[in-house]
Amino acid sequence: MYFRIAVFIFMSFLAVSCATSNTKSNNGHRTHTVVAGDTLAGIAQKYYGDSDKWQIVYRANQEQINEPMDMKVGMTLDIPPVVNDSESE
């Protein structure tokens, strides 16, 4: 029984990991598919290692996101590469 529970938990983790898309195109841009609980700061932390860089993600996706807290589950966001630190200011 414990084995079945462990397998279920592992498969659930795998499903969530697969739902969070992290594809990289030729120009260095990545995409991220929004899942429940995502925030711009959390996405910036994941891809840039710095939650303060959330504005880079926001600016790259303003045509989809009217307000920073206005992300919908399933949206595909563009994650541009960071060229220098001045982009986050």
Short mmCIF file of C-alpha atoms in Angstrom, two decimals:
data_model
loop_
_atom_site.label_atom_id
_atom_site.label_comp_id
_atom_site.label_asym_id
_atom_site.label_seq_id
_atom_site.Cartn_x
_atom_site.Cartn_y
_atom_site.Cartn_z
CA MET A 1 0.00 0.00 0.00
CA TYR A 2 2.81 2.44 0.87
CA PHE A 3 4.40 1.70 -2.50
CA ARG A 4 1.19 2.73 -4.29
CA ILE A 5 1.04 5.97 -2.31
CA ALA A 6 4.68 6.70 -3.10
CA VAL A 7 4.08 6.04 -6.80
CA PHE A 8 1.01 8.29 -6.74
CA ILE A 9 2.95 11.11 -5.10
CA PHE A 10 5.82 10.71 -7.56
CA MET A 11 3.46 10.73 -10.55
CA SER A 12 1.68 13.82 -9.21
CA PHE A 13 5.03 15.59 -8.87
CA LEU A 14 5.94 14.59 -12.41
CA ALA A 15 2.64 15.94 -13.76
CA VAL A 16 3.22 19.31 -12.09
CA SER A 17 6.80 19.43 -13.36
CA CYS A 18 5.64 18.72 -16.90
CA ALA A 19 2.94 21.38 -16.66
CA THR A 20 5.59 24.00 -15.96
CA SER A 21 6.98 24.41 -19.44
CA ASN A 22 10.56 25.50 -19.79
CA THR A 23 11.42 25.51 -23.47
CA LYS A 24 14.25 27.49 -24.98
CA SER A 25 14.21 28.86 -28.52
CA ASN A 26 17.14 29.71 -30.77
CA ASN A 27 17.19 33.38 -29.70
CA GLY A 28 17.66 32.52 -26.02
CA HIS A 29 14.07 33.23 -25.06
CA ARG A 30 12.25 30.63 -23.00
CA THR A 31 8.58 30.11 -22.43
CA HIS A 32 6.79 29.38 -19.18
CA THR A 33 3.28 28.01 -18.88
CA VAL A 34 1.56 29.55 -15.87
CA VAL A 35 0.31 27.12 -13.22
CA ALA A 36 -1.79 27.79 -10.13
CA GLY A 37 0.20 29.76 -7.56
CA ASP A 38 2.68 31.29 -10.02
CA THR A 39 3.73 34.89 -9.48
CA LEU A 40 5.97 37.09 -11.59
CA ALA A 41 8.46 37.22 -8.73
CA GLY A 42 8.45 33.43 -8.46
CA ILE A 43 8.94 33.03 -12.20
CA ALA A 44 11.81 35.54 -12.14
CA GLN A 45 13.38 33.63 -9.25
CA LYS A 46 13.12 30.37 -11.20
CA TYR A 47 14.65 31.63 -14.45
CA TYR A 48 16.95 34.45 -13.30
CA GLY A 49 17.71 33.47 -9.72
CA ASP A 50 16.41 36.88 -8.58
CA SER A 51 12.78 37.63 -7.75
CA ASP A 52 13.44 41.36 -8.15
CA LYS A 53 13.73 40.81 -11.92
CA TRP A 54 9.96 40.18 -12.21
CA GLN A 55 9.59 43.39 -14.25
CA ILE A 56 11.58 41.86 -17.11
CA VAL A 57 9.00 39.09 -17.40
CA TYR A 58 6.16 41.59 -17.01
CA ARG A 59 7.44 43.92 -19.73
CA ALA A 60 7.99 41.02 -22.13
CA ASN A 61 4.36 39.93 -21.69
CA GLN A 62 2.41 43.18 -21.26
CA GLU A 63 0.17 42.35 -24.21
CA GLN A 64 -1.20 39.42 -22.15
CA ILE A 65 -0.84 40.72 -18.60
CA ASN A 66 -2.72 43.94 -17.85
CA GLU A 67 -1.62 44.04 -14.22
CA PRO A 68 1.22 42.12 -12.54
CA MET A 69 -1.26 40.03 -10.54
CA ASP A 70 -3.42 39.30 -13.60
CA MET A 71 -1.94 35.99 -14.79
CA LYS A 72 -4.22 33.15 -15.78
CA VAL A 73 -3.42 29.46 -15.45
CA GLY A 74 -2.39 28.11 -18.85
CA MET A 75 -0.93 31.36 -20.21
CA THR A 76 2.35 30.94 -22.03
CA LEU A 77 4.80 33.66 -21.04
CA ASP A 78 7.93 34.73 -22.88
CA ILE A 79 11.01 34.61 -20.64
CA PRO A 80 13.66 36.77 -22.30
CA PRO A 81 17.34 36.35 -21.51
CA VAL A 82 18.83 38.92 -19.15
CA VAL A 83 21.43 40.98 -20.99
CA ASN A 84 22.54 43.14 -18.06
CA ASP A 85 21.39 44.25 -14.62
CA SER A 86 20.05 47.61 -15.84
CA GLU A 87 17.04 45.83 -17.37
CA SER A 88 15.58 45.13 -13.95
CA GLU A 89 15.63 48.74 -12.78
#
